[in-house]
């Protein structure tokens, strides 16, 4: 009986041993397949990062190109505007005084009069006011010569009263 039992075990071993070897090989193949899949996933992730990086670089380049173009267009428009302003100021130099007066207008009350005072109704008004002062003994008024061509005033200014809360 022992012989039969040994023979049965030998037959079982004959079938079990190759089965175990096949299982070991299958496990090795599965491990290699998992390793290969992991490597492929890692390579795919790396390629995706490279693509994302290239896209980000391209986006940054496009943004910087757009910003540079905006600056160029703005600078060209500013240069054109300044060219026209220079031409206008060259034709009308008194506009500079007007611009200054407008910028001061929130701080001062300003009246602009021509430099020579000719053909300006306020020149006669101011001259007559100063003549009345001279007649009453004022010493700060100009001479009584009505044909005096000196400027009466280039600007008369006084501070605006402060705003009440």
mmCIF file with all atom_site columns, C-alpha atoms in Angstrom:
data_model
loop_
_atom_site.group_PDB
_atom_site.id
_atom_site.type_symbol
_atom_site.label_atom_id
_atom_site.label_alt_id
_atom_site.label_comp_id
_atom_site.label_asym_id
_atom_site.label_entity_id
_atom_site.label_seq_id
_atom_site.pdbx_PDB_ins_code
_atom_site.Cartn_x
_atom_site.Cartn_y
_atom_site.Cartn_z
_atom_site.occupancy
_atom_site.B_iso_or_equiv
_atom_site.pdbx_formal_charge
_atom_site.auth_seq_id
_atom_site.auth_comp_id
_atom_site.auth_asym_id
_atom_site.auth_atom_id
_atom_site.pdbx_PDB_model_num
ATOM 1   C CA . UNK A 1 1   ? 0.000   0.000   0.000   1.00 0.00 ? 1   UNK A CA 1
ATOM 2   C CA . UNK A 1 2   ? 2.794   2.271   0.631   1.00 0.00 ? 2   UNK A CA 1
ATOM 3   C CA . UNK A 1 3   ? 4.072   1.643   -2.823  1.00 0.00 ? 3   UNK A CA 1
ATOM 4   C CA . UNK A 1 4   ? 0.757   2.594   -4.271  1.00 0.00 ? 4   UNK A CA 1
ATOM 5   C CA . UNK A 1 5   ? 0.634   5.677   -2.135  1.00 0.00 ? 5   UNK A CA 1
ATOM 6   C CA . UNK A 1 6   ? 4.164   6.626   -3.208  1.00 0.00 ? 6   UNK A CA 1
ATOM 7   C CA . UNK A 1 7   ? 3.275   5.998   -6.803  1.00 0.00 ? 7   UNK A CA 1
ATOM 8   C CA . UNK A 1 8   ? 0.175   8.193   -6.447  1.00 0.00 ? 8   UNK A CA 1
ATOM 9   C CA . UNK A 1 9   ? 2.221   10.931  -4.886  1.00 0.00 ? 9   UNK A CA 1
ATOM 10  C CA . UNK A 1 10  ? 4.782   10.650  -7.682  1.00 0.00 ? 10  UNK A CA 1
ATOM 11  C CA . UNK A 1 11  ? 2.010   10.918  -10.281 1.00 0.00 ? 11  UNK A CA 1
ATOM 12  C CA . UNK A 1 12  ? 0.522   13.898  -8.428  1.00 0.00 ? 12  UNK A CA 1
ATOM 13  C CA . UNK A 1 13  ? 3.957   15.505  -8.252  1.00 0.00 ? 13  UNK A CA 1
ATOM 14  C CA . UNK A 1 14  ? 4.430   14.876  -11.918 1.00 0.00 ? 14  UNK A CA 1
ATOM 15  C CA . UNK A 1 15  ? 1.321   16.981  -12.634 1.00 0.00 ? 15  UNK A CA 1
ATOM 16  C CA . UNK A 1 16  ? 1.690   19.457  -9.721  1.00 0.00 ? 16  UNK A CA 1
ATOM 17  C CA . UNK A 1 17  ? 5.277   20.448  -10.408 1.00 0.00 ? 17  UNK A CA 1
ATOM 18  C CA . UNK A 1 18  ? 4.685   21.672  -13.974 1.00 0.00 ? 18  UNK A CA 1
ATOM 19  C CA . UNK A 1 19  ? 1.507   23.401  -12.783 1.00 0.00 ? 19  UNK A CA 1
ATOM 20  C CA . UNK A 1 20  ? 3.444   25.209  -10.044 1.00 0.00 ? 20  UNK A CA 1
ATOM 21  C CA . UNK A 1 21  ? 6.125   26.191  -12.562 1.00 0.00 ? 21  UNK A CA 1
ATOM 22  C CA . UNK A 1 22  ? 3.450   27.553  -14.899 1.00 0.00 ? 22  UNK A CA 1
ATOM 23  C CA . UNK A 1 23  ? 1.901   29.557  -12.028 1.00 0.00 ? 23  UNK A CA 1
ATOM 24  C CA . UNK A 1 24  ? 5.341   30.983  -11.119 1.00 0.00 ? 24  UNK A CA 1
ATOM 25  C CA . UNK A 1 25  ? 5.956   31.948  -14.757 1.00 0.00 ? 25  UNK A CA 1
ATOM 26  C CA . UNK A 1 26  ? 2.492   33.442  -15.025 1.00 0.00 ? 26  UNK A CA 1
ATOM 27  C CA . UNK A 1 27  ? 3.114   35.509  -11.866 1.00 0.00 ? 27  UNK A CA 1
ATOM 28  C CA . UNK A 1 28  ? 6.430   36.717  -13.322 1.00 0.00 ? 28  UNK A CA 1
ATOM 29  C CA . UNK A 1 29  ? 4.751   37.620  -16.600 1.00 0.00 ? 29  UNK A CA 1
ATOM 30  C CA . UNK A 1 30  ? 1.964   39.476  -14.770 1.00 0.00 ? 30  UNK A CA 1
ATOM 31  C CA . UNK A 1 31  ? 4.569   41.396  -12.725 1.00 0.00 ? 31  UNK A CA 1
ATOM 32  C CA . UNK A 1 32  ? 6.433   42.297  -15.893 1.00 0.00 ? 32  UNK A CA 1
ATOM 33  C CA . UNK A 1 33  ? 3.181   43.402  -17.533 1.00 0.00 ? 33  UNK A CA 1
ATOM 34  C CA . UNK A 1 34  ? 2.339   45.627  -14.502 1.00 0.00 ? 34  UNK A CA 1
ATOM 35  C CA . UNK A 1 35  ? 5.866   47.050  -14.612 1.00 0.00 ? 35  UNK A CA 1
ATOM 36  C CA . UNK A 1 36  ? 5.533   47.741  -18.346 1.00 0.00 ? 36  UNK A CA 1
ATOM 37  C CA . UNK A 1 37  ? 2.106   49.373  -17.844 1.00 0.00 ? 37  UNK A CA 1
ATOM 38  C CA . UNK A 1 38  ? 3.492   51.534  -15.031 1.00 0.00 ? 38  UNK A CA 1
ATOM 39  C CA . UNK A 1 39  ? 6.388   52.631  -17.258 1.00 0.00 ? 39  UNK A CA 1
ATOM 40  C CA . UNK A 1 40  ? 4.015   53.420  -20.105 1.00 0.00 ? 40  UNK A CA 1
ATOM 41  C CA . UNK A 1 41  ? 1.767   55.426  -17.765 1.00 0.00 ? 41  UNK A CA 1
ATOM 42  C CA . UNK A 1 42  ? 4.780   57.338  -16.444 1.00 0.00 ? 42  UNK A CA 1
ATOM 43  C CA . UNK A 1 43  ? 5.962   58.079  -19.993 1.00 0.00 ? 43  UNK A CA 1
ATOM 44  C CA . UNK A 1 44  ? 2.473   59.227  -20.982 1.00 0.00 ? 44  UNK A CA 1
ATOM 45  C CA . UNK A 1 45  ? 2.296   61.494  -17.919 1.00 0.00 ? 45  UNK A CA 1
ATOM 46  C CA . UNK A 1 46  ? 5.741   62.931  -18.749 1.00 0.00 ? 46  UNK A CA 1
ATOM 47  C CA . UNK A 1 47  ? 4.695   63.575  -22.344 1.00 0.00 ? 47  UNK A CA 1
ATOM 48  C CA . UNK A 1 48  ? 1.488   65.240  -21.110 1.00 0.00 ? 48  UNK A CA 1
ATOM 49  C CA . UNK A 1 49  ? 3.571   67.517  -18.854 1.00 0.00 ? 49  UNK A CA 1
ATOM 50  C CA . UNK A 1 50  ? 5.835   68.370  -21.782 1.00 0.00 ? 50  UNK A CA 1
ATOM 51  C CA . UNK A 1 51  ? 2.813   69.212  -23.929 1.00 0.00 ? 51  UNK A CA 1
ATOM 52  C CA . UNK A 1 52  ? 1.331   71.335  -21.107 1.00 0.00 ? 52  UNK A CA 1
ATOM 53  C CA . UNK A 1 53  ? 4.654   73.125  -20.656 1.00 0.00 ? 53  UNK A CA 1
ATOM 54  C CA . UNK A 1 54  ? 4.913   73.858  -24.372 1.00 0.00 ? 54  UNK A CA 1
ATOM 55  C CA . UNK A 1 55  ? 1.343   75.132  -24.379 1.00 0.00 ? 55  UNK A CA 1
ATOM 56  C CA . UNK A 1 56  ? 2.095   77.398  -21.398 1.00 0.00 ? 56  UNK A CA 1
ATOM 57  C CA . UNK A 1 57  ? 5.237   78.727  -23.092 1.00 0.00 ? 57  UNK A CA 1
ATOM 58  C CA . UNK A 1 58  ? 3.227   79.416  -26.245 1.00 0.00 ? 58  UNK A CA 1
ATOM 59  C CA . UNK A 1 59  ? 0.503   81.142  -24.212 1.00 0.00 ? 59  UNK A CA 1
ATOM 60  C CA . UNK A 1 60  ? 3.077   83.332  -22.439 1.00 0.00 ? 60  UNK A CA 1
ATOM 61  C CA . UNK A 1 61  ? 4.676   84.177  -25.796 1.00 0.00 ? 61  UNK A CA 1
ATOM 62  C CA . UNK A 1 62  ? 1.303   85.122  -27.261 1.00 0.00 ? 62  UNK A CA 1
ATOM 63  C CA . UNK A 1 63  ? 0.505   87.279  -24.228 1.00 0.00 ? 63  UNK A CA 1
ATOM 64  C CA . UNK A 1 64  ? 3.862   89.053  -24.404 1.00 0.00 ? 64  UNK A CA 1
ATOM 65  C CA . UNK A 1 65  ? 3.451   89.590  -28.169 1.00 0.00 ? 65  UNK A CA 1
ATOM 66  C CA . UNK A 1 66  ? -0.016  91.034  -27.592 1.00 0.00 ? 66  UNK A CA 1
ATOM 67  C CA . UNK A 1 67  ? 1.308   93.320  -24.828 1.00 0.00 ? 67  UNK A CA 1
ATOM 68  C CA . UNK A 1 68  ? 4.205   94.470  -27.029 1.00 0.00 ? 68  UNK A CA 1
ATOM 69  C CA . UNK A 1 69  ? 1.781   95.170  -29.874 1.00 0.00 ? 69  UNK A CA 1
ATOM 70  C CA . UNK A 1 70  ? -0.525  97.099  -27.530 1.00 0.00 ? 70  UNK A CA 1
ATOM 71  C CA . UNK A 1 71  ? 2.418   99.203  -26.356 1.00 0.00 ? 71  UNK A CA 1
ATOM 72  C CA . UNK A 1 72  ? 3.509   99.865  -29.959 1.00 0.00 ? 72  UNK A CA 1
ATOM 73  C CA . UNK A 1 73  ? 0.000   100.907 -31.013 1.00 0.00 ? 73  UNK A CA 1
ATOM 74  C CA . UNK A 1 74  ? -0.436  103.115 -27.944 1.00 0.00 ? 74  UNK A CA 1
ATOM 75  C CA . UNK A 1 75  ? 2.967   104.728 -28.466 1.00 0.00 ? 75  UNK A CA 1
ATOM 76  C CA . UNK A 1 76  ? 2.195   105.390 -32.136 1.00 0.00 ? 76  UNK A CA 1
ATOM 77  C CA . UNK A 1 77  ? -1.165  106.932 -31.207 1.00 0.00 ? 77  UNK A CA 1
ATOM 78  C CA . UNK A 1 78  ? 0.488   109.080 -28.504 1.00 0.00 ? 78  UNK A CA 1
ATOM 79  C CA . UNK A 1 79  ? 3.182   110.199 -30.946 1.00 0.00 ? 79  UNK A CA 1
ATOM 80  C CA . UNK A 1 80  ? 0.531   111.136 -33.512 1.00 0.00 ? 80  UNK A CA 1
ATOM 81  C CA . UNK A 1 81  ? -1.493  113.028 -30.891 1.00 0.00 ? 81  UNK A CA 1
ATOM 82  C CA . UNK A 1 82  ? 1.594   114.888 -29.668 1.00 0.00 ? 82  UNK A CA 1
ATOM 83  C CA . UNK A 1 83  ? 2.500   115.770 -33.265 1.00 0.00 ? 83  UNK A CA 1
ATOM 84  C CA . UNK A 1 84  ? -0.928  117.315 -33.802 1.00 0.00 ? 84  UNK A CA 1
ATOM 85  C CA . UNK A 1 85  ? -0.784  119.124 -30.445 1.00 0.00 ? 85  UNK A CA 1
ATOM 86  C CA . UNK A 1 86  ? 2.647   120.519 -31.323 1.00 0.00 ? 86  UNK A CA 1
ATOM 87  C CA . UNK A 1 87  ? 1.333   121.791 -34.662 1.00 0.00 ? 87  UNK A CA 1
ATOM 88  C CA . UNK A 1 88  ? -1.645  123.448 -32.972 1.00 0.00 ? 88  UNK A CA 1
ATOM 89  C CA . UNK A 1 89  ? 0.541   125.018 -30.276 1.00 0.00 ? 89  UNK A CA 1
ATOM 90  C CA . UNK A 1 90  ? 2.967   126.242 -32.923 1.00 0.00 ? 90  UNK A CA 1
ATOM 91  C CA . UNK A 1 91  ? 0.098   127.983 -34.723 1.00 0.00 ? 91  UNK A CA 1
ATOM 92  C CA . UNK A 1 92  ? -1.440  129.328 -31.480 1.00 0.00 ? 92  UNK A CA 1
ATOM 93  C CA . UNK A 1 93  ? 1.235   129.831 -28.783 1.00 0.00 ? 93  UNK A CA 1
ATOM 94  C CA . UNK A 1 94  ? -1.246  131.495 -26.426 1.00 0.00 ? 94  UNK A CA 1
ATOM 95  C CA . UNK A 1 95  ? -2.970  128.131 -25.978 1.00 0.00 ? 95  UNK A CA 1
ATOM 96  C CA . UNK A 1 96  ? -0.220  127.216 -23.497 1.00 0.00 ? 96  UNK A CA 1
ATOM 97  C CA . UNK A 1 97  ? -1.420  129.989 -21.193 1.00 0.00 ? 97  UNK A CA 1
ATOM 98  C CA . UNK A 1 98  ? -4.992  128.811 -21.639 1.00 0.00 ? 98  UNK A CA 1
ATOM 99  C CA . UNK A 1 99  ? -4.029  125.221 -20.754 1.00 0.00 ? 99  UNK A CA 1
ATOM 100 C CA . UNK A 1 100 ? -2.201  126.413 -17.637 1.00 0.00 ? 100 UNK A CA 1
ATOM 101 C CA . UNK A 1 101 ? -5.195  128.545 -16.661 1.00 0.00 ? 101 UNK A CA 1
ATOM 102 C CA . UNK A 1 102 ? -7.557  125.592 -17.108 1.00 0.00 ? 102 UNK A CA 1
ATOM 103 C CA . UNK A 1 103 ? -5.377  123.377 -14.946 1.00 0.00 ? 103 UNK A CA 1
ATOM 104 C CA . UNK A 1 104 ? -5.259  126.038 -12.231 1.00 0.00 ? 104 UNK A CA 1
ATOM 105 C CA . UNK A 1 105 ? -8.977  126.803 -12.512 1.00 0.00 ? 105 UNK A CA 1
ATOM 106 C CA . UNK A 1 106 ? -9.990  124.480 -9.680  1.00 0.00 ? 106 UNK A CA 1
ATOM 107 C CA . UNK A 1 107 ? -7.643  126.345 -7.326  1.00 0.00 ? 107 UNK A CA 1
ATOM 108 C CA . UNK A 1 108 ? -7.852  129.908 -8.668  1.00 0.00 ? 108 UNK A CA 1
ATOM 109 C CA . UNK A 1 109 ? -10.343 132.127 -10.447 1.00 0.00 ? 109 UNK A CA 1
ATOM 110 C CA . UNK A 1 110 ? -8.518  133.321 -13.525 1.00 0.00 ? 110 UNK A CA 1
ATOM 111 C CA . UNK A 1 111 ? -9.371  135.815 -16.229 1.00 0.00 ? 111 UNK A CA 1
ATOM 112 C CA . UNK A 1 112 ? -7.257  135.625 -19.355 1.00 0.00 ? 112 UNK A CA 1
ATOM 113 C CA . UNK A 1 113 ? -6.778  138.832 -21.336 1.00 0.00 ? 113 UNK A CA 1
ATOM 114 C CA . UNK A 1 114 ? -4.720  139.493 -24.460 1.00 0.00 ? 114 UNK A CA 1
ATOM 115 C CA . UNK A 1 115 ? -1.082  140.371 -23.927 1.00 0.00 ? 115 UNK A CA 1
ATOM 116 C CA . UNK A 1 116 ? -1.397  143.776 -25.585 1.00 0.00 ? 116 UNK A CA 1
ATOM 117 C CA . UNK A 1 117 ? -4.858  144.518 -24.210 1.00 0.00 ? 117 UNK A CA 1
ATOM 118 C CA . UNK A 1 118 ? -6.080  145.752 -27.586 1.00 0.00 ? 118 UNK A CA 1
ATOM 119 C CA . UNK A 1 119 ? -9.522  144.846 -28.851 1.00 0.00 ? 119 UNK A CA 1
ATOM 120 C CA . UNK A 1 120 ? -10.544 143.548 -25.466 1.00 0.00 ? 120 UNK A CA 1
ATOM 121 C CA . UNK A 1 121 ? -13.509 145.163 -23.741 1.00 0.00 ? 121 UNK A CA 1
ATOM 122 C CA . UNK A 1 122 ? -12.127 144.527 -20.241 1.00 0.00 ? 122 UNK A CA 1
ATOM 123 C CA . UNK A 1 123 ? -9.013  146.592 -21.012 1.00 0.00 ? 123 UNK A CA 1
ATOM 124 C CA . UNK A 1 124 ? -11.153 149.742 -21.193 1.00 0.00 ? 124 UNK A CA 1
ATOM 125 C CA . UNK A 1 125 ? -13.088 148.695 -18.099 1.00 0.00 ? 125 UNK A CA 1
ATOM 126 C CA . UNK A 1 126 ? -9.910  148.062 -16.108 1.00 0.00 ? 126 UNK A CA 1
ATOM 127 C CA . UNK A 1 127 ? -8.268  151.219 -17.430 1.00 0.00 ? 127 UNK A CA 1
ATOM 128 C CA . UNK A 1 128 ? -11.268 153.292 -16.387 1.00 0.00 ? 128 UNK A CA 1
ATOM 129 C CA . UNK A 1 129 ? -11.330 151.581 -12.994 1.00 0.00 ? 129 UNK A CA 1
ATOM 130 C CA . UNK A 1 130 ? -7.674  152.399 -12.474 1.00 0.00 ? 130 UNK A CA 1
ATOM 131 C CA . UNK A 1 131 ? -8.287  155.986 -13.679 1.00 0.00 ? 131 UNK A CA 1
ATOM 132 C CA . UNK A 1 132 ? -11.038 156.340 -11.080 1.00 0.00 ? 132 UNK A CA 1
ATOM 133 C CA . UNK A 1 133 ? -8.576  155.102 -8.441  1.00 0.00 ? 133 UNK A CA 1
ATOM 134 C CA . UNK A 1 134 ? -6.002  157.677 -9.596  1.00 0.00 ? 134 UNK A CA 1
ATOM 135 C CA . UNK A 1 135 ? -8.586  160.413 -9.449  1.00 0.00 ? 135 UNK A CA 1
ATOM 136 C CA . UNK A 1 136 ? -9.355  159.446 -5.864  1.00 0.00 ? 136 UNK A CA 1
ATOM 137 C CA . UNK A 1 137 ? -5.686  159.320 -4.932  1.00 0.00 ? 137 UNK A CA 1
ATOM 138 C CA . UNK A 1 138 ? -4.783  155.676 -5.557  1.00 0.00 ? 138 UNK A CA 1
ATOM 139 C CA . UNK A 1 139 ? -1.084  155.189 -6.277  1.00 0.00 ? 139 UNK A CA 1
ATOM 140 C CA . UNK A 1 140 ? -1.114  151.637 -7.615  1.00 0.00 ? 140 UNK A CA 1
ATOM 141 C CA . UNK A 1 141 ? -2.893  152.475 -10.888 1.00 0.00 ? 141 UNK A CA 1
ATOM 142 C CA . UNK A 1 142 ? -1.183  152.987 -14.249 1.00 0.00 ? 142 UNK A CA 1
ATOM 143 C CA . UNK A 1 143 ? -0.920  156.399 -15.884 1.00 0.00 ? 143 UNK A CA 1
ATOM 144 C CA . UNK A 1 144 ? -4.038  158.153 -17.209 1.00 0.00 ? 144 UNK A CA 1
ATOM 145 C CA . UNK A 1 145 ? -2.893  157.954 -20.832 1.00 0.00 ? 145 UNK A CA 1
ATOM 146 C CA . UNK A 1 146 ? -5.834  156.369 -22.717 1.00 0.00 ? 146 UNK A CA 1
ATOM 147 C CA . UNK A 1 147 ? -3.577  155.489 -25.653 1.00 0.00 ? 147 UNK A CA 1
ATOM 148 C CA . UNK A 1 148 ? -1.189  153.540 -23.415 1.00 0.00 ? 148 UNK A CA 1
ATOM 149 C CA . UNK A 1 149 ? -0.523  150.292 -25.295 1.00 0.00 ? 149 UNK A CA 1
ATOM 150 C CA . UNK A 1 150 ? 1.128   148.502 -22.373 1.00 0.00 ? 150 UNK A CA 1
ATOM 151 C CA . UNK A 1 151 ? -0.687  145.390 -21.233 1.00 0.00 ? 151 UNK A CA 1
ATOM 152 C CA . UNK A 1 152 ? -3.369  146.057 -18.693 1.00 0.00 ? 152 UNK A CA 1
ATOM 153 C CA . UNK A 1 153 ? -3.086  142.624 -17.143 1.00 0.00 ? 153 UNK A CA 1
ATOM 154 C CA . UNK A 1 154 ? -2.121  139.214 -18.372 1.00 0.00 ? 154 UNK A CA 1
ATOM 155 C CA . UNK A 1 155 ? -4.215  137.425 -15.797 1.00 0.00 ? 155 UNK A CA 1
ATOM 156 C CA . UNK A 1 156 ? -6.271  138.531 -12.850 1.00 0.00 ? 156 UNK A CA 1
ATOM 157 C CA . UNK A 1 157 ? -6.534  135.919 -10.155 1.00 0.00 ? 157 UNK A CA 1
ATOM 158 C CA . UNK A 1 158 ? -7.907  135.526 -6.684  1.00 0.00 ? 158 UNK A CA 1
ATOM 159 C CA . UNK A 1 159 ? -8.380  132.487 -4.505  1.00 0.00 ? 159 UNK A CA 1
ATOM 160 C CA . UNK A 1 160 ? -11.733 130.789 -4.558  1.00 0.00 ? 160 UNK A CA 1
ATOM 161 C CA . UNK A 1 161 ? -13.423 130.639 -1.174  1.00 0.00 ? 161 UNK A CA 1
ATOM 162 C CA . UNK A 1 162 ? -13.029 127.315 0.610   1.00 0.00 ? 162 UNK A CA 1
ATOM 163 C CA . UNK A 1 163 ? -15.882 124.829 0.377   1.00 0.00 ? 163 UNK A CA 1
ATOM 164 C CA . UNK A 1 164 ? -18.056 124.567 3.420   1.00 0.00 ? 164 UNK A CA 1
ATOM 165 C CA . UNK A 1 165 ? -18.701 121.101 4.802   1.00 0.00 ? 165 UNK A CA 1
#
